[in-house]
XYZ file of C-alpha atoms in Angstrom:
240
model
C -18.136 -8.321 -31.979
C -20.555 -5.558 -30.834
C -22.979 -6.827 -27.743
C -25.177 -4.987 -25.465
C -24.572 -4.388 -21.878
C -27.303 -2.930 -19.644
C -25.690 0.026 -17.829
C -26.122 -0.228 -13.861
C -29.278 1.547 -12.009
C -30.463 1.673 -8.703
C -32.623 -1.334 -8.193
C -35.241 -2.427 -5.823
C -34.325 -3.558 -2.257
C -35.585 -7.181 -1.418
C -38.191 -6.731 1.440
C -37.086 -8.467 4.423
C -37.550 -12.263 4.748
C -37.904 -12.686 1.071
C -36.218 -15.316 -0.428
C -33.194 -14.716 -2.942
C -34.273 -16.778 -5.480
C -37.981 -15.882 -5.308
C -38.473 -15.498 -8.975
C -41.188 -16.668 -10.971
C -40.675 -19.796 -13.019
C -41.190 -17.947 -16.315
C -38.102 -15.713 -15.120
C -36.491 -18.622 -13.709
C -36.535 -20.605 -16.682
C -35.373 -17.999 -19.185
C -32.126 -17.211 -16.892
C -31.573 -21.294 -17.209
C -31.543 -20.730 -20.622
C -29.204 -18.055 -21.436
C -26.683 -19.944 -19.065
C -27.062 -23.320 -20.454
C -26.032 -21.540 -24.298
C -23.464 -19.936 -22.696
C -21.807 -22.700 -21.072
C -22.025 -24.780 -24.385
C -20.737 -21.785 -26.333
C -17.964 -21.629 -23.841
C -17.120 -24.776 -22.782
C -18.693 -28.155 -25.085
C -18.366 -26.842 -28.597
C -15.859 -26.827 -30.916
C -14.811 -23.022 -32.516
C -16.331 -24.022 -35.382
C -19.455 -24.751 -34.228
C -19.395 -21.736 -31.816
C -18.686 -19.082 -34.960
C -21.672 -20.937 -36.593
C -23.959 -20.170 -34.109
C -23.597 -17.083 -33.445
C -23.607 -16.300 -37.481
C -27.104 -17.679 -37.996
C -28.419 -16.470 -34.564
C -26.902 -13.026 -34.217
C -28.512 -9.979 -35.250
C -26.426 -8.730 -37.981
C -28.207 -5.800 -40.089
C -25.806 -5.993 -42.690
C -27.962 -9.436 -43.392
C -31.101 -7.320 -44.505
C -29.087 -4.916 -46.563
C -28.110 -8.154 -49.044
C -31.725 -9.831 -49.157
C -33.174 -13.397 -47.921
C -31.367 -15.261 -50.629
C -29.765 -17.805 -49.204
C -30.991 -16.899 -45.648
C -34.130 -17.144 -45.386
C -34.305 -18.765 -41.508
C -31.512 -16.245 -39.959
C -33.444 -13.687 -41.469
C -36.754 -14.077 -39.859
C -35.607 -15.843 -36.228
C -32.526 -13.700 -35.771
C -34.410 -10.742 -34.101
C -35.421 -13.263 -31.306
C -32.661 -15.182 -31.049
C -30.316 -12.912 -30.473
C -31.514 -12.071 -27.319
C -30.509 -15.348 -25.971
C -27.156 -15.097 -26.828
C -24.221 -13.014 -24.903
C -20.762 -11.898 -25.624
C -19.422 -13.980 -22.117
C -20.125 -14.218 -18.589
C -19.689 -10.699 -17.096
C -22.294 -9.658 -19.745
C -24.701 -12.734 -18.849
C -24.218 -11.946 -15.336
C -24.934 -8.435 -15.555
C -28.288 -8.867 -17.777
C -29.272 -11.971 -15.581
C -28.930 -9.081 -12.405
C -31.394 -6.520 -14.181
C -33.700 -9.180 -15.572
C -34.283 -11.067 -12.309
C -35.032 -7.116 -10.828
C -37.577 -6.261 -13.536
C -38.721 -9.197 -14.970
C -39.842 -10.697 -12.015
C -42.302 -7.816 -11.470
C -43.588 -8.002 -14.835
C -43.596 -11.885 -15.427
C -46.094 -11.640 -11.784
C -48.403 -8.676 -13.433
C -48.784 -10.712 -17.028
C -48.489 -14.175 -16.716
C -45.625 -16.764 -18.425
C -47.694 -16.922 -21.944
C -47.561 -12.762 -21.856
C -44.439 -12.783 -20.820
C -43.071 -15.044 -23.137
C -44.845 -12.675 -26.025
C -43.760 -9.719 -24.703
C -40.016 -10.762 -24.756
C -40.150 -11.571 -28.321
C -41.744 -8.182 -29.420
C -39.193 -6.491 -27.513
C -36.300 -8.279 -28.949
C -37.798 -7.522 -32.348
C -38.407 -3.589 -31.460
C -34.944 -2.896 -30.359
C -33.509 -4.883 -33.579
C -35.633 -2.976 -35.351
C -34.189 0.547 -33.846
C -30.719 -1.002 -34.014
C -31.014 -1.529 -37.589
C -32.305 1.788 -38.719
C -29.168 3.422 -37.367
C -26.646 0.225 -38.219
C -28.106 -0.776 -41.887
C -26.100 -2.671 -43.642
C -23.312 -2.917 -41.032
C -21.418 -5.984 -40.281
C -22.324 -5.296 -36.132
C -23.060 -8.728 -34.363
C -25.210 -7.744 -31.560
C -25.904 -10.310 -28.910
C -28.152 -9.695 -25.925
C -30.882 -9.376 -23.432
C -30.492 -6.029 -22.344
C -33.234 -4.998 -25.283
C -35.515 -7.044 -23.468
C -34.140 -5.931 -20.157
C -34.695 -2.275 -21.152
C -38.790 -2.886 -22.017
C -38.781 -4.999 -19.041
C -37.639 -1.771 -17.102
C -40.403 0.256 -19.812
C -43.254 -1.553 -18.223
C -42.867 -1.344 -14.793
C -41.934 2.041 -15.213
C -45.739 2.114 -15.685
C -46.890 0.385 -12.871
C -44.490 -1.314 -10.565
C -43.723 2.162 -8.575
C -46.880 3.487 -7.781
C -48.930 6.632 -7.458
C -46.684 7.292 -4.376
C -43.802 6.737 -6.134
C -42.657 3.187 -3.629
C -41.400 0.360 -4.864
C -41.793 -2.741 -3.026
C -41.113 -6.137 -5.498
C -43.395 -8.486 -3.943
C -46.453 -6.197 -4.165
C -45.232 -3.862 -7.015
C -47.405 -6.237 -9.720
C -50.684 -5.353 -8.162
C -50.412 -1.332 -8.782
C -53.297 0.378 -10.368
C -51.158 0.810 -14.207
C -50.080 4.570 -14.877
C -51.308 6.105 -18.601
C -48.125 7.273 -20.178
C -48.923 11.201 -18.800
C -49.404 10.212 -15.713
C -46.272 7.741 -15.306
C -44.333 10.878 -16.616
C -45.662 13.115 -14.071
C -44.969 10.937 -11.178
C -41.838 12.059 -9.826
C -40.005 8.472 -9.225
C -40.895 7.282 -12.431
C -39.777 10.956 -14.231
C -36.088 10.443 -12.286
C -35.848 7.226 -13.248
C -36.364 7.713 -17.183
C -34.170 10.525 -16.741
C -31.685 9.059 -15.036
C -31.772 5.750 -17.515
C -31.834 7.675 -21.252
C -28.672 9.848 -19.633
C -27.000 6.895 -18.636
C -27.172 5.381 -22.379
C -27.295 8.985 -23.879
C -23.523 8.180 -22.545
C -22.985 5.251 -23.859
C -24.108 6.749 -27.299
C -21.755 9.138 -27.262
C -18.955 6.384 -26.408
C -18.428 6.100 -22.280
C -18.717 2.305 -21.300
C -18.541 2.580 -17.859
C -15.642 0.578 -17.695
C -18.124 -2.225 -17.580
C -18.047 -3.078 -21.800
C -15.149 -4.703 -23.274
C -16.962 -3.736 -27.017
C -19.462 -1.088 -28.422
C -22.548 -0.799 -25.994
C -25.697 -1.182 -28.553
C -27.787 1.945 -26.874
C -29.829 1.549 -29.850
C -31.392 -1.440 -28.868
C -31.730 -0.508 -25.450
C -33.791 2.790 -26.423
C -36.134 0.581 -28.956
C -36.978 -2.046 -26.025
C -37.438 0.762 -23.418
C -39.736 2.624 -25.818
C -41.755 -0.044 -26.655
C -42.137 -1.551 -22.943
C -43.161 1.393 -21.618
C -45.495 2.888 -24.687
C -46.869 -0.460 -25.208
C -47.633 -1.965 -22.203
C -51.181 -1.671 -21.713
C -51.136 -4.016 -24.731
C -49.884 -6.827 -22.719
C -51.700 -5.763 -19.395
C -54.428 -8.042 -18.210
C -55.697 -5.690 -15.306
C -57.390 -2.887 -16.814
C -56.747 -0.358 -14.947
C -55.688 3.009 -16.227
């Protein structure tokens, strides 16, 4: 089974005397989630029932290379679902990490209805990029770290500044960055560098030592492309 893991980056520091868990309720709720399907996956249903799951809620491109005969609901809520599901704990844990960094900033910029939009698009880009270079494949991928990867797209945008600062709890309220000028500003430049070498890696086979199966960099390249790209689509504050 081939699931995505988010490779590690330098995140934001907490400023001081803000609480741990300071996350909006959007965030929040989404992180309950993924752990509540992964303890019942783990722990409260039968094999069976498990291998079921993840065959109708998977992404699996090898499902659009036979046709919707047969299958028609996987087919259409399989790009979203997907991103609920993980491959165990160390991979929940590890997209929980990045999400709580960078969805937090953009859930406080957007609002829970946005955000909640937003994550679906995303899921459904970077199946969309995974499929054009898996068609046909038999690949499960399971996953947030699509969604984690536009999360990290669209605060690239915004969340660091003109000066180039990061600070989480006033990051949403930056003027947003057009796409030339987020690439000119010398925090945000490093830090798309730094992420497309990381899974320019990962493409070419290093895990890390973090991935006990294939790293889908695919994915993670659609939902970073389409975070930061589309943004301004799911921006409320005009500002460019």
């Amino acid at each position: 089974m081939s699931h995505e893991h988010e490779p590690p980056f330098p995140g934001p520091q907490s400023p001081p005397n803000e609480p741990v868990f300071n996350l909006p309720n959007v965030v929040l709720a989404m992180l309950l989630l993924m752990v509540a399907i992964q303890v019942a996956l783990d722990s409260l249903l039968p094999r069976a029932a498990v291998l079921e799951i993840y065959l109708q809620t998977a992404f699996i491109p090898q499902r659009y290379a036979l046709g919707i005969a047969g299958q028609a609901g996987p087919y259409f809520w399989s790009p979203f679902t997907y991103s609920l599901l993980h491959g165990g704990y160390g991979h929940l844990a590890l997209n929980s990490f990045w999400l709580a960094a960078f969805g937090a900033v953009v859930a406080r910029r957007i609002g829970w209805i946005r955000f909640l939009i937003f994550w679906m698009a995303s899921a459904l880009a970077s199946a969309m990029l995974f499929l054009v270079f898996h068609w046909g494949d038999q690949t499960v991928m399971v996953g947030a770290s699509g969604v984690v990867s536009a999360l990290m797209g669209a605060a690239a945008r915004f969340a660091f500044g003109d000066s180039g600062g990061f600070r989480r709890d006033h990051a949403h309220l930056n003027r947003r960055l057009s796409v030339k000028q987020s690439l000119s500003n010398r925090t945000v430049f490093f830090f798309l560098l730094v992420w497309f070498a990381i899974n320019l890696a990962a493409a070419i086979g290093f895990s890390f030592g973090i991935a006990d199966s294939a790293i889908a960099w695919e994915a993670h390249v659609g939902g970073f492309l389409f975070g930061f790209l589309a943004f301004s689509l799911f921006d409320p504050l005009d500002q460019h």
